[in-house]
Structures are given as structure tokens and as C-alpha cells.
Coordinates of C-alpha atoms and ligand atoms in Angstrom, one line a residue:
X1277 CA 111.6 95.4 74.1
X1278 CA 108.1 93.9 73.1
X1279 CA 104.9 93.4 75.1
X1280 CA 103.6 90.1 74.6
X1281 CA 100.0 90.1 73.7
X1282 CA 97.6 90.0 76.6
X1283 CA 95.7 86.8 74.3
X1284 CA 99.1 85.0 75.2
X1285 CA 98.6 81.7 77.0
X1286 CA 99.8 82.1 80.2
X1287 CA 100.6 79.5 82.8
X1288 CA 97.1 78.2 84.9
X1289 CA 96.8 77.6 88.3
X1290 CA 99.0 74.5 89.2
X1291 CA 100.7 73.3 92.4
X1292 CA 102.8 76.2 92.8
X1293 CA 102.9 77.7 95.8
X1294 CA 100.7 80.3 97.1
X1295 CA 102.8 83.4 97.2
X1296 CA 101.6 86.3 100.1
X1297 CA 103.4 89.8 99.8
X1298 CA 103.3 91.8 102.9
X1299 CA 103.7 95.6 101.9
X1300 CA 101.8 94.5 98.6
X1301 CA 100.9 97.8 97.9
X1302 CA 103.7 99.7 97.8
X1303 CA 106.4 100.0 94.6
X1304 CA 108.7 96.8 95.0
X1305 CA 105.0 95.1 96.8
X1306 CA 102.8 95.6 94.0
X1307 CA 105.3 95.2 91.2
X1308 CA 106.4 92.1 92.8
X1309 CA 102.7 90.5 93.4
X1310 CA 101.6 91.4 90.1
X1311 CA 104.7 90.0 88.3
X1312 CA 105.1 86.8 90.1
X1313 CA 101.2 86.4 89.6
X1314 CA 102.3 87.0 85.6
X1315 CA 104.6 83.9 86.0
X1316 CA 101.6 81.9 87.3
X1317 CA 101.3 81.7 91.2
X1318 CA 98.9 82.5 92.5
X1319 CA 99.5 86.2 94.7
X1320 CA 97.7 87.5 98.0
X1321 CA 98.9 91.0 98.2
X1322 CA 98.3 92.4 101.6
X1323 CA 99.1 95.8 102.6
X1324 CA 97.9 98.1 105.7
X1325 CA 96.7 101.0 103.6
X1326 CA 93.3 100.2 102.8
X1327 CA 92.3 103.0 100.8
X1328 CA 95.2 101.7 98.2
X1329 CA 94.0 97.6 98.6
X1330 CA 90.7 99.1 97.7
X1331 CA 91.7 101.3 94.7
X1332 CA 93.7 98.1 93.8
X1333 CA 91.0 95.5 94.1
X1334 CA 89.0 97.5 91.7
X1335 CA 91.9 97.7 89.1
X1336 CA 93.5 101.5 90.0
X1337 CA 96.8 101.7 89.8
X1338 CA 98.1 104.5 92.3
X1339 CA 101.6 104.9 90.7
X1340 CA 102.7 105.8 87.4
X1341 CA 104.7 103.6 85.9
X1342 CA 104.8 102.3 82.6
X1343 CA 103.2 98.9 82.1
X1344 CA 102.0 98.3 85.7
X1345 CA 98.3 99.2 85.4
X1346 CA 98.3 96.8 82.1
X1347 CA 99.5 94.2 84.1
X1348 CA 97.4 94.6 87.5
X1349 CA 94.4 94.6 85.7
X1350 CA 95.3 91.5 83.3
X1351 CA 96.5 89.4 86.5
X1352 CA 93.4 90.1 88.3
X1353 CA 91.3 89.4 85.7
X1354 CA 93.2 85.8 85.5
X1355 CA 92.2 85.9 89.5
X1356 CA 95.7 84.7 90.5
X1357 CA 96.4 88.1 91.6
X1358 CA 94.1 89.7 94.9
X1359 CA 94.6 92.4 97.3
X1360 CA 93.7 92.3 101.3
X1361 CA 94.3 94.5 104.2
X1362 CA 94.7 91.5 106.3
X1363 CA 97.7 89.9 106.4
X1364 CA 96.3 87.1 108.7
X1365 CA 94.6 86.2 105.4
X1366 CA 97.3 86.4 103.1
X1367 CA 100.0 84.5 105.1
X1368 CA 97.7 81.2 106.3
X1369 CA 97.7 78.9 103.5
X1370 CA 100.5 81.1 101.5
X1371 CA 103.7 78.7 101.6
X1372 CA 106.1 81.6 100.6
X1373 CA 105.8 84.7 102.1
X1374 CA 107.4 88.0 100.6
X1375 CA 108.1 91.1 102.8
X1376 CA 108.5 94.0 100.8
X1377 CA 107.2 96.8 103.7
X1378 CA 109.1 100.3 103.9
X1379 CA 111.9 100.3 105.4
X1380 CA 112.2 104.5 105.8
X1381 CA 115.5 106.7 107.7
X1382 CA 115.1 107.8 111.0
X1383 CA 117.3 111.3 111.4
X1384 CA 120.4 109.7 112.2
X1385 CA 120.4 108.0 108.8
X1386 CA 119.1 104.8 110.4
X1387 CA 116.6 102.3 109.2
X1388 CA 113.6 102.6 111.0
X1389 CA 112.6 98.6 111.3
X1390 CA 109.4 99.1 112.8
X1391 CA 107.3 97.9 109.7
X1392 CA 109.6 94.7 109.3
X1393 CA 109.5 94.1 112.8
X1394 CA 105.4 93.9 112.7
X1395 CA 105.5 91.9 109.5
X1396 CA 108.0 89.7 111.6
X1397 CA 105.2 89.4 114.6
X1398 CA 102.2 89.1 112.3
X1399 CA 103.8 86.2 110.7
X1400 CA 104.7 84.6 113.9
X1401 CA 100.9 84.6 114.5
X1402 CA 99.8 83.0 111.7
X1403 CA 102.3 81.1 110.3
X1404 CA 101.5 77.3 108.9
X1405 CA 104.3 74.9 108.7
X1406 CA 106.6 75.0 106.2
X1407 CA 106.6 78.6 105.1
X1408 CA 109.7 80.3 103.1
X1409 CA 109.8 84.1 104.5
X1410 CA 111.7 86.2 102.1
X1411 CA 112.8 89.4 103.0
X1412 CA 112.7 92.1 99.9
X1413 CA 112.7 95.3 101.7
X1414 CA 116.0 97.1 101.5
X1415 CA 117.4 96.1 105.3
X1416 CA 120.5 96.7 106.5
X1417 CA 123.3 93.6 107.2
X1418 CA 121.7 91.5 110.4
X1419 CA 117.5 92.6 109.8
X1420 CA 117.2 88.9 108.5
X1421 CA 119.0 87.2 111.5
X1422 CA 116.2 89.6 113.7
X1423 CA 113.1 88.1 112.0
X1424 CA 114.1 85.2 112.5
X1425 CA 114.6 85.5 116.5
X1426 CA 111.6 86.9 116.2
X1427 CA 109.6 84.2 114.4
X1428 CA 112.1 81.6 115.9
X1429 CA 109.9 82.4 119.4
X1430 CA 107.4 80.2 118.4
X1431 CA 108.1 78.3 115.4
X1432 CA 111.6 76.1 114.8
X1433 CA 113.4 77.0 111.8
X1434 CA 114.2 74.6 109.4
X1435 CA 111.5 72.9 110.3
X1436 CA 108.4 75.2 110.6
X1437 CA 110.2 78.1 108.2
X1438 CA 113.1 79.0 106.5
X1439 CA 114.3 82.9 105.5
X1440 CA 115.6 83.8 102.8
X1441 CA 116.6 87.5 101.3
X1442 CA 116.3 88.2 97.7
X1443 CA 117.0 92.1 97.3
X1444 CA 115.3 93.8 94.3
X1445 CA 116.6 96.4 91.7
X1446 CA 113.6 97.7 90.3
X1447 CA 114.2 101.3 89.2
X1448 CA 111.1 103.2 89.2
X1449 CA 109.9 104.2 85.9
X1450 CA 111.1 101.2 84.5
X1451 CA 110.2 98.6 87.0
X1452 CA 108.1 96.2 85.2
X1453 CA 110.7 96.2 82.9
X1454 CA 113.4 95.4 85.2
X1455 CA 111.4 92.5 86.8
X1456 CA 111.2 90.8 83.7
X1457 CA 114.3 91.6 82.8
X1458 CA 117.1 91.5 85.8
X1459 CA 120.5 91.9 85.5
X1460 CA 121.2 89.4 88.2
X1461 CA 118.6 87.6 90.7
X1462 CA 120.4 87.2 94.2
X1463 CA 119.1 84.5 96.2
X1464 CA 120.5 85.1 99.9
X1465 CA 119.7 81.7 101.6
X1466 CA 121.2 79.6 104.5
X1467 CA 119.7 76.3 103.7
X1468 CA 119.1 74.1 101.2
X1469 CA 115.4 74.3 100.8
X1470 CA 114.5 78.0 101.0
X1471 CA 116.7 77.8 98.4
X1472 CA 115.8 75.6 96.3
X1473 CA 111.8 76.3 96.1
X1474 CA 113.0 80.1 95.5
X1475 CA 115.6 78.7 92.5
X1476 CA 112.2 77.4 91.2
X1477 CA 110.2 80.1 91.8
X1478 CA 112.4 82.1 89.4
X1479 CA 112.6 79.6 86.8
X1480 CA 110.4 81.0 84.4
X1481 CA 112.3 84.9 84.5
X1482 CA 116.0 82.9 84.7
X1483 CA 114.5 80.8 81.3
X1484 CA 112.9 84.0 79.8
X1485 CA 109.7 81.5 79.2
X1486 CA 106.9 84.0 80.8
X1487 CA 108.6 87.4 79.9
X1488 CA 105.3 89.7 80.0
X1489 CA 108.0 92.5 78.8
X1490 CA 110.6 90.7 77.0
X1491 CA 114.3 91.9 75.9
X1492 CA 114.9 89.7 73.0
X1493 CA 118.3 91.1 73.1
X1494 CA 119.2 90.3 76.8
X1495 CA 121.8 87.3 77.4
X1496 CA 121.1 84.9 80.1
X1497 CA 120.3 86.4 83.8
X1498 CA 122.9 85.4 86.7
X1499 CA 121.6 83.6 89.0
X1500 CA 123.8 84.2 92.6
X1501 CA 123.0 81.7 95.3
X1502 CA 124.7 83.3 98.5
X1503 CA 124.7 84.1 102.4
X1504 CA 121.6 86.0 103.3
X1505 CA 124.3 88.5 105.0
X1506 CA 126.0 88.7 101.6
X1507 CA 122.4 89.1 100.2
X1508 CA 121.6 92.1 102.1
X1509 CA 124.9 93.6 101.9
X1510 CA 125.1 92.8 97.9
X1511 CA 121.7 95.6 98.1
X1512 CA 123.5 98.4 100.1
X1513 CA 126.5 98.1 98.2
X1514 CA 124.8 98.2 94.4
X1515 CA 122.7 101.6 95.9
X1516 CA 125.7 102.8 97.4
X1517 CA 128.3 102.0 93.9
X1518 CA 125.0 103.8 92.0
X1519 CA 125.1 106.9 94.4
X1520 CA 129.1 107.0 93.9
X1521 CA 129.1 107.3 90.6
X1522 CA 126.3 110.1 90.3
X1523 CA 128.0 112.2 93.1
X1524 CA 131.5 111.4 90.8
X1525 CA 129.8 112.7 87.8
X1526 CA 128.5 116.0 89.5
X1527 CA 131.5 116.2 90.7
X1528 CA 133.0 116.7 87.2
X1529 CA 130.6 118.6 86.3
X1530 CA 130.9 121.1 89.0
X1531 CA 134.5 121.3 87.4
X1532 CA 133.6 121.8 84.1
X1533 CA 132.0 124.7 85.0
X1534 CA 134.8 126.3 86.3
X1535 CA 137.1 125.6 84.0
X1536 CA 134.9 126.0 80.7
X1537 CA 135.2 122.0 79.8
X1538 CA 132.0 120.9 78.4
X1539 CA 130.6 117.6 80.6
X1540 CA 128.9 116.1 77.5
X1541 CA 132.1 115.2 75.7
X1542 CA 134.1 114.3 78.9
X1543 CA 130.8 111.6 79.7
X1544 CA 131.2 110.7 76.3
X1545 CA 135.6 110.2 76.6
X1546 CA 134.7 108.2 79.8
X1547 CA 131.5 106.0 78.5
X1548 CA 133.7 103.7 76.0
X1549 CA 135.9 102.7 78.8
X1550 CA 134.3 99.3 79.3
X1551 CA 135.9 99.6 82.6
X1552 CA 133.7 102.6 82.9
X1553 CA 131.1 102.1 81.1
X1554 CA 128.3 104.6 79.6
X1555 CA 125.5 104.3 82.0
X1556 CA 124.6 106.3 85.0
X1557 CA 126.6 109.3 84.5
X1558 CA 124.2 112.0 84.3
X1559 CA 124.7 115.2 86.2
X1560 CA 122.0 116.6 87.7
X1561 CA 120.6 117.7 90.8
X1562 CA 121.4 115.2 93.2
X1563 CA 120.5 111.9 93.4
X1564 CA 116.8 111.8 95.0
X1565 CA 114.0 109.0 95.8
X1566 CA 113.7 107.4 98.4
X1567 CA 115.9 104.9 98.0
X1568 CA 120.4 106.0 97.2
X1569 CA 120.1 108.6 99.7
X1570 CA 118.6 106.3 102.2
X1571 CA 120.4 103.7 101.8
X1572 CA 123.7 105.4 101.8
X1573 CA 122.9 106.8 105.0
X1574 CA 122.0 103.2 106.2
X1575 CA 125.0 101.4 105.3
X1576 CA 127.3 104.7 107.0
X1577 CA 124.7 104.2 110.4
X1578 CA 125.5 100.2 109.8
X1579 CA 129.6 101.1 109.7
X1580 CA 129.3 103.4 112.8
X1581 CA 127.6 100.6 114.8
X1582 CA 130.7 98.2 113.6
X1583 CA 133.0 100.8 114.7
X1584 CA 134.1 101.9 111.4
X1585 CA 133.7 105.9 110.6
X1586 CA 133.0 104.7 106.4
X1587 CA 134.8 108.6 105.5
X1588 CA 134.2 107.6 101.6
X1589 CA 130.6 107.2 101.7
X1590 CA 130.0 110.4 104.3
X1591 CA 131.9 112.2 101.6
X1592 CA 129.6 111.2 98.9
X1593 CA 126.3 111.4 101.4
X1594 CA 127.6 115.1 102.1
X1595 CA 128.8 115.8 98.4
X1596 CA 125.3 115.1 97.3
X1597 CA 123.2 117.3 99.6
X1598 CA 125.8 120.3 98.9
X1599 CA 124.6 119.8 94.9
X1600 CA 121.8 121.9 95.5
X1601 CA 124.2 124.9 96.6
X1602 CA 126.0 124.3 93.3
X1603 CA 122.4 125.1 91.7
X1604 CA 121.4 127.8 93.9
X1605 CA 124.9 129.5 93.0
X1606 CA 123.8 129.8 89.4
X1607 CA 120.0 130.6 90.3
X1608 CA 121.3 133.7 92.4
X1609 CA 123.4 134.7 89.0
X1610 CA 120.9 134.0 86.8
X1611 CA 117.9 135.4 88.2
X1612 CA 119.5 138.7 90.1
X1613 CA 119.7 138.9 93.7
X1614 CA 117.8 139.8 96.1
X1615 CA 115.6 137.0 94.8
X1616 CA 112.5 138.2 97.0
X1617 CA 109.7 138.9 94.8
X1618 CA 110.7 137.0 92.1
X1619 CA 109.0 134.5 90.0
X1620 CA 110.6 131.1 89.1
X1621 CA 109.1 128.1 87.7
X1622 CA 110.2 124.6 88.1
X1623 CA 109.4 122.1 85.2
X1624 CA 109.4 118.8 86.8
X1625 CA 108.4 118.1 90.5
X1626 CA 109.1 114.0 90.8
X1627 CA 111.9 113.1 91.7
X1628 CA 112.9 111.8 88.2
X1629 CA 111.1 111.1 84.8
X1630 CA 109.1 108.6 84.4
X1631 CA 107.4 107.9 88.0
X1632 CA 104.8 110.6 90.0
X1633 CA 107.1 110.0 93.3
X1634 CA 108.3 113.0 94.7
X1635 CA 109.4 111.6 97.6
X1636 CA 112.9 113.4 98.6
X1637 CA 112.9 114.9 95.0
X1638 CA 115.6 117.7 93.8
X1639 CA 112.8 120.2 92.8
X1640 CA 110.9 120.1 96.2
X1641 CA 114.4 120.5 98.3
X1642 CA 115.4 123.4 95.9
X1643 CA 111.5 124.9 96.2
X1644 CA 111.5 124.9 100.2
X1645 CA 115.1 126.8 99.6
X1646 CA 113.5 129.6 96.7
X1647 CA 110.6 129.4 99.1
X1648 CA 112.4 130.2 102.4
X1649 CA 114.3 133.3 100.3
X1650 CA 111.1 134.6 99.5
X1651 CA 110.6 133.7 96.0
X1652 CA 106.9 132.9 94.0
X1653 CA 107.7 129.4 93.0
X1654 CA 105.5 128.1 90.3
X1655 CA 105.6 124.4 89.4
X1656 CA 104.3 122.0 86.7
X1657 CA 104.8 118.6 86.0
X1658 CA 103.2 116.1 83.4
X1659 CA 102.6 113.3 86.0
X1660 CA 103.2 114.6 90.2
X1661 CA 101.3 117.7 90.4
X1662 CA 99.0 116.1 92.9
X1663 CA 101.9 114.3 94.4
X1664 CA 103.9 117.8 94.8
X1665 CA 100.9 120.0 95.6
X1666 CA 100.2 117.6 98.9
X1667 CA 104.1 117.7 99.7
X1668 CA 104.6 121.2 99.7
X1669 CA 101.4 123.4 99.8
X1670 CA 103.4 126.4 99.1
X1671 CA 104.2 125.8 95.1
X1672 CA 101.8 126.8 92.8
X1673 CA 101.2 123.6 90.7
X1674 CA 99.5 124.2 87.2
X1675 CA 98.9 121.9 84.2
X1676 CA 99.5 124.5 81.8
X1677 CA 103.2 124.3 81.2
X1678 CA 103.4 127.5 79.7
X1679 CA 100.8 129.6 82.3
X1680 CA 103.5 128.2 85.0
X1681 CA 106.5 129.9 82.5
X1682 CA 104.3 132.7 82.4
X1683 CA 106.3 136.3 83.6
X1684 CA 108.9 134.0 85.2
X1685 CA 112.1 135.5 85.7
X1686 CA 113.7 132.4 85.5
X1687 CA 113.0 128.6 84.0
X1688 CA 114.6 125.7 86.0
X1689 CA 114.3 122.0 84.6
X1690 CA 114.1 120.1 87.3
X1691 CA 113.0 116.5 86.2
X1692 CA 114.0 115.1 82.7
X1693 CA 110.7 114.4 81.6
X1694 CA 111.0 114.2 77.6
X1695 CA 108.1 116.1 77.3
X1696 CA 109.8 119.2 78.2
X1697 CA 111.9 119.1 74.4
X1698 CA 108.7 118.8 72.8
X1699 CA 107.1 122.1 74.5
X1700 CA 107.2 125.4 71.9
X1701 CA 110.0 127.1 73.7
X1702 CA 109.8 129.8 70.9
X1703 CA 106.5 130.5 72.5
X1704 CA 107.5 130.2 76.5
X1705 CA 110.5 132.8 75.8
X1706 CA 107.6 135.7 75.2
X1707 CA 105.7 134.6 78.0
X1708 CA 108.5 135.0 80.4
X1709 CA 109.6 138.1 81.8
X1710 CA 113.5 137.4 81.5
X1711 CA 114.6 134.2 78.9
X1712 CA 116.6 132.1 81.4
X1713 CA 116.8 128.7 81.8
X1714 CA 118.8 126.8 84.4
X1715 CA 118.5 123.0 83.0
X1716 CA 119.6 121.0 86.2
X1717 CA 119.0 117.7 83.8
X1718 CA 120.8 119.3 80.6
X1719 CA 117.4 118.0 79.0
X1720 CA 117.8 121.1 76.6
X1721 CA 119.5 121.8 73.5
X1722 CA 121.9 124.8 74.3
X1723 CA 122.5 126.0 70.8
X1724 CA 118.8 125.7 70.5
X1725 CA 117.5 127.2 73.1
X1726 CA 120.3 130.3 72.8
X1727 CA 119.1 130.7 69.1
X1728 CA 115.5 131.4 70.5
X1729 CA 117.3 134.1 72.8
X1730 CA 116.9 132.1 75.9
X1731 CA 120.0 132.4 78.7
X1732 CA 120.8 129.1 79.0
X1733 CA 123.0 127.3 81.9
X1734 CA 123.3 123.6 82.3
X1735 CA 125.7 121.9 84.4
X1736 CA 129.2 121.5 83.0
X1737 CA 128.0 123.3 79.8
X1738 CA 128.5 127.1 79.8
Ligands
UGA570 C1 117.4 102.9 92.6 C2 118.3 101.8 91.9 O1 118.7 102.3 90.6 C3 117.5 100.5 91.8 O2 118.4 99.5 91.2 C4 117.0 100.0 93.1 O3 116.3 98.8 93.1 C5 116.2 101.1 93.7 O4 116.9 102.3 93.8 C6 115.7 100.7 95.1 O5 116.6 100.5 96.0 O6 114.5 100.4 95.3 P1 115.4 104.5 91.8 O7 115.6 105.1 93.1 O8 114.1 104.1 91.2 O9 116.3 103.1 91.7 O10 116.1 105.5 90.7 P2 117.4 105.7 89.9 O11 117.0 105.5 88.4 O12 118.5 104.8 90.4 O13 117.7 107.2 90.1 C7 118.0 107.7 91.4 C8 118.4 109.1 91.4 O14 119.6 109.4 90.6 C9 117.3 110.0 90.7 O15 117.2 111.2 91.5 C10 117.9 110.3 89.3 O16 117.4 111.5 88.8 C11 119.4 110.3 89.6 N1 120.2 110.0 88.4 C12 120.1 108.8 87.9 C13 121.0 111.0 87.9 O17 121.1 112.1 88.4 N2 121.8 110.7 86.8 C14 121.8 109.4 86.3 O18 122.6 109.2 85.3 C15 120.9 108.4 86.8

């Protein structure tokens, strides 16, 4: 991977279209606005939280993740990239609007549509003939169909507007990276136009010529032109194959366990199938975020309402949220029960490395559970302390990695944040009052970390 210098020439202002991104604040929004601003339209983002449009306009990046606060700050500097909490603004005179708004679960698993449905409405109101809408937010099969009643109200399709869904695969952590770099683009579009300006609009990432993070090594990208019901299918399914495979792997691992088989070298026997493949086969604590679990529940609430039960994918939903019994098992053995009274500290609160979201993250579901026992739960993260302290008032978040091991009775890694390897564990074993370690990531070296005298459990490793 190499950053092209910011001195770079890249593309001025031309005749592309104006771009407006609805939910331009929020991960896929912002890393959308500011990318497509990198290829050289010109970007409105617009986004209902004005405390974040503000932070934004100034240049502050509320998110970690790596590259992104380079990038907003160099695309609003070129002014082709601006934030507004007023959508009016952003959609009159924008020929392609982007709606990337949250789509969250209600408690049935559901997606709650409220967002898209105001995004719908708003652009009803101010839309100019001809305007693309493209639909980015995760929505289950028929969301695309609705906007389109919806705007189809006032305006006539084909001639007013056209819709379009192109689902995103940004992995957070990584997602500048991933926008420069897909491993497919989907273009979901009925009609010839929409997609057509939307084939051009992704020109320059499908040619590699504007790569602000480029992967010299990466072949050409695929470029599927489909339905916009495959489209949003296409989305469900590649969250739902993701979450299969992690709930597979824990799976094993759970096994290994039991039967004394070491995971690391059954991952290893299964990663050189090519019909397996390497990737996305570490255990760990469940698969968290906000978006497999959600999803998964969305495409089972989508199956129900088709009259089909979908028993696979309620296995893996249920699999998944039993994974933090698994861990609890071992945290009962390891740190002695009754746990009351005791002290353990969780290393890593976000959900995974490389991003400050703890939104449904591992290590807040298993705090609430050492919380509801009865047990002091310390916490420390390099990045979501502030995230974690808001979402669960109860930990007690330091910044001092080794204050938070201090007189623990036991040490569970909860996020794989590489910065964990590099901490002086020689150090944290006389500060704790008993050397265990459950490593819910296996971020640790065993032999390592049993040399220093530590009691170490991973999963699939004892
Ligand atoms: C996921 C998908 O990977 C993206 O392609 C998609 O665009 C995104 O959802 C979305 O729909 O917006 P993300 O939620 O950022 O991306 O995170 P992942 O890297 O997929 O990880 C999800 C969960 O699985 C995390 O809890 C992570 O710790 C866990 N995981 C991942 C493992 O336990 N083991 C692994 O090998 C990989």
C-alpha cells in the first residue's frame, strides 16, 4: 500500500456532477463524501447531527480510522468537499444523490427504515430534475422499490429521477483503504442511465487513476452491473457469508478446547484450501459492530416476512450470542467463583482494533455480564475510552494500561489492538494479584506469556 503525496495533482473542478450525501457524517457518509470528493466531484455532505457537521467543517474527524482525517482535511482544503446540516441545500443543484443514513435493528431483528424513509421525503421536496438517488445504506430486499413510491408521489421516474443501489464494503479500520481499493463495485440499477452516469462516476477507482491509497499489487476491480434487488440482496448475503464463517471458526474453536486440538494449526490446515481460503477465520468473541449482527438479523426478519423460517442463519445469529457463555465458562474457572468482589480488567473496549466504535462490542456485552455478577470491571483501551465510558458508566476506564491490570484477578483481551504485544507483560504480571489471562483474540504469545508465569487461556489453545 502507498499514500500518494498530498502535492499530487488531483483532478479540478470540471462538469462532473455535483454529488450530495445524505447521512454524510456517519462512517460509510463521510468516508464516501470525502473519497468521491478525492476522485474530483465536487461533495455536499449533509447530515442531521450538527454538532458532527460542525466538528467536520472545521477539519475534526470524529472517528478513528486510519487515513480519514488526512483525507477530510486535504479535500476540504481543495473546497470540493463541504459539510451542511441541511439537506435542502445539499440535494438542490446536486445531480446525484447518495443516501448513506443508519439503517439500525428494531428488537425483532428488523430494520428500522425511519431514517431512509425521511431522506426519501426530504428528497421528494427538493428534488431538481434529473437526479440519480443512490441508496448505500445497508437495506433490506424491496427498501429501494419504497423510495421510490415514495419520491414517485411527486416526481416521474425515468424522467425526473432514477435509483439506483450500490452497497458498500467498507470495513472499519480499514475503510479508506477499502474505498480505494474494492474488491468488487456493485452497481444495482434498473435503467440505462442511472447506470451509466454511476459506471462513470467510478471510473477513476475501476482504472486505479486517482487511488489516494493505492494497492500496486491489486488486479483489476469487478465491476457487477445488476438488479437493484440483486444489489441489495448481494449486501445481506456478503454480511451474512462473513458472519457464517466467524460463527464456523468459533465453532471449531470451541471444539478444540475440548478435545485439546490446537485452533492455530487447524486455521492454518484449512487456509491453503483455495476453496477455503485464509481470511476471516479468527476466533474470538463474537462477531460485533454494528453491522453482521444486524444484518443477519435483517435478512432472517426479511425470510420470515417471505414465509421462509431461514433455520441456518438463526443457527448462526443464536451460535454467536451463546459465544460469550463459551467465555464466561473459562472466566468462572479462571478467576474462582463466586466472582463477586473480584477485580478483572478488560484490554480493549471497541468492538475491534483499529476503530473507537464500541457500538455492540464483545467487551461491553461481557462487562454488563461481570457487572451484573458483581464484579469490579476495570477497562482500558488505546482509542474508545471515551466511547466505552459513555456506553456503560459502570467500567472503570483508565489510560494507564497497567493501573487498569493493577491487583486484577484476572486479564481478559478483549480487542486485538497490536498495542497490547508491545505492553511489558513481565511488568503487569507483579502488578496483578493472580497472573491470568483469558485472550478472547489469541493476540498473545502462549509460550510467552506462560514463561513470564502468567495462566494463560485462549480459545482453541489450552
Ligand atoms: C463488516 C464487513 O466486513 C464489511 O465488508 C461491510 O461493509 C461492513 O460490515 C458494513 O456492512 O458496513 P465491519 O463491521 O467494519 O465490516 O468489521 P469486520 O472487520 O467485518 O468485523 C466484524 C466482527 O467480526 C468484529 O467483531 C471482528 O472482531 C470479528 N472478526 C472479524 C473476528 O472475530 N474474526 C475475524 O477473523 C474477522
Amino acid at each position: 500500500m502507498s499514500k500518494k503525496s498530498a502535492s499530487k495533482k488531483t483532478p479540478s473542478k470540471s462538469k462532473k456532477p455535483r454529488i450530495a450525501v445524505l447521512g454524510g457524517a456517519g462512517y460509510v457518509g463521510l468516508v464516501t463524501s470525502a473519497g468521491l470528493a478525492e476522485l474530483g466531484y465536487e461533495v455536499i455532505a449533509a447530515d442531521l447531527n450538527k454538532e458532527r457537521v460542525k466538528r467536520l467543517s472545521k477539519g475534526e474527524c470524529p472517528l478513528h480510522e486510519e487515513y480519514l482525517p488526512e483525507l477530510i482535511s486535504r479535500q476540504l482544503n481543495s473546497k470540493r468537499l463541504s459539510f451542511t446540516s441541511d439537506p435542502a441545500r445539499a440535494i438542490t443543484n446536486s445531480r446525484v444523490i447518495v443516501v448513506a443514513v443508519g439503517t439500525p435493528s428494531r428488537h425483532d431483528g428488523s430494520t428500522d427504515l425511519n431514517a431512509i424513509i425521511e431522506a426519501a421525503k426530504t428528497i421528494r421536496r427538493h428534488l431538481k430534475p434529473y437526479t440519480i438517488v443512490v441508496i448505500k445504506s445497508t437495506v433490506p430486499l424491496g427498501t429501494v422499490e419504497m423510495v421510490s413510491d415514495i419520491i414517485g408521489r411527486k416526481h416521474k421516474i425515468g424522467k425526473a429521477y432514477d435509483l439506483a443501489s450500490v452497497p458498500e464494503f467498507l470495513r472499519e479500520g480499514r475503510a479508506v483503504r477499502d474505498f480505494f481499493n474494492p474488491d468488487r463495485i456493485i452497481i444495482g440499477a434498473d435503467r440505462a442511465r442511472p447506470r451509466q452516469v454511476l459506471k462513470t462516476i467510478h471510473e477513476p477507482l475501476l482504472k486505479r487513476s486517482h487511488a489516494y491509497v493505492s494497492n500496486e499489487k491489486a488486479s483489476t476491480i469487478p465491476l457487477i452491473l445488476t438488479s437493484i434487488k440483486a444489489a441489495q440482496l448481494i449486501k445481506h448475503a456478503a454480511n451474512t457469508f462473513l458472519a457464517n464463517r466467524l460463527t464456523f471458526i468459533n465453532e471449531i474453536a470451541s471444539l478444540c478446547d475440548r478435545l485439546g486440538v490446537p485452533i492455530d494449526d487447524v486455521v492454518e490446515g484449512l487456509g491453503h484450501d483455495p476453496r477455503i481460503g485464509q481470511y476471516y477465520l479468527k476466533p474470538g468473541p463474537g462477531f460485533g459492530g454494528p453491522c453482521l449482527e444486524k444484518d443477519l438479523a435483517s435478512l432472517i426478519a426479511l425470510a420470515e416476512h417471505y414465509g421462509y423460517r431461514a433455520p441456518f442463519l438463526r443457527a448462526m445469529l443464536e451460535r454467536n450470542r451463546s459465544q460469550i457463555d463459551e467465555l464466561y465458562r473459562k472466566v468462572r474457572v479462571m478467576a474462582g467463583y463466586p466472582l463477586h468482589g473480584k477485580k478483572i480488567a478488560l484490554f480493549g473496549l471497541s468492538f475491534k482494533a483499529g476503530t473507537n466504535d464500541v457500538r455492540n462490542s464483545p467487551a461491553l456485552k461481557m462487562a454488563k455480564r461481570l457487572l451484573s455478577e458483581g464484579v469490579e470491571v476495570y477497562g482500558h483501551d488505546p482509542y474508545a475510552n471515551k466511547q466505552a465510558g459513555s456506553a456503560l458508566t459502570e467500567i472503570k476506564i483508565g489510560t494507564d494500561p497497567y493501573k487498569t491490570a493493577r491487583h486484577a484477578h484476572l486479564i481478559i483481551i478483549t480487542t486485538e489492538w497490536p498495542e497490547f504485544t508491545k505492553l511489558d507483560w513481565k511488568r503487569i504480571k507483579k502488578l496483578t494479584t493472580k497472573a491470568y489471562i483469558l485472550d478472547t483474540r489469541n493476540l498473545l504469545n502462549p509460550k510467552q506469556m506462560k514463561r513470564l508465569g502468567f495462566i494463560y487461556a485462549g480459545l482453541g489453545r489450552n
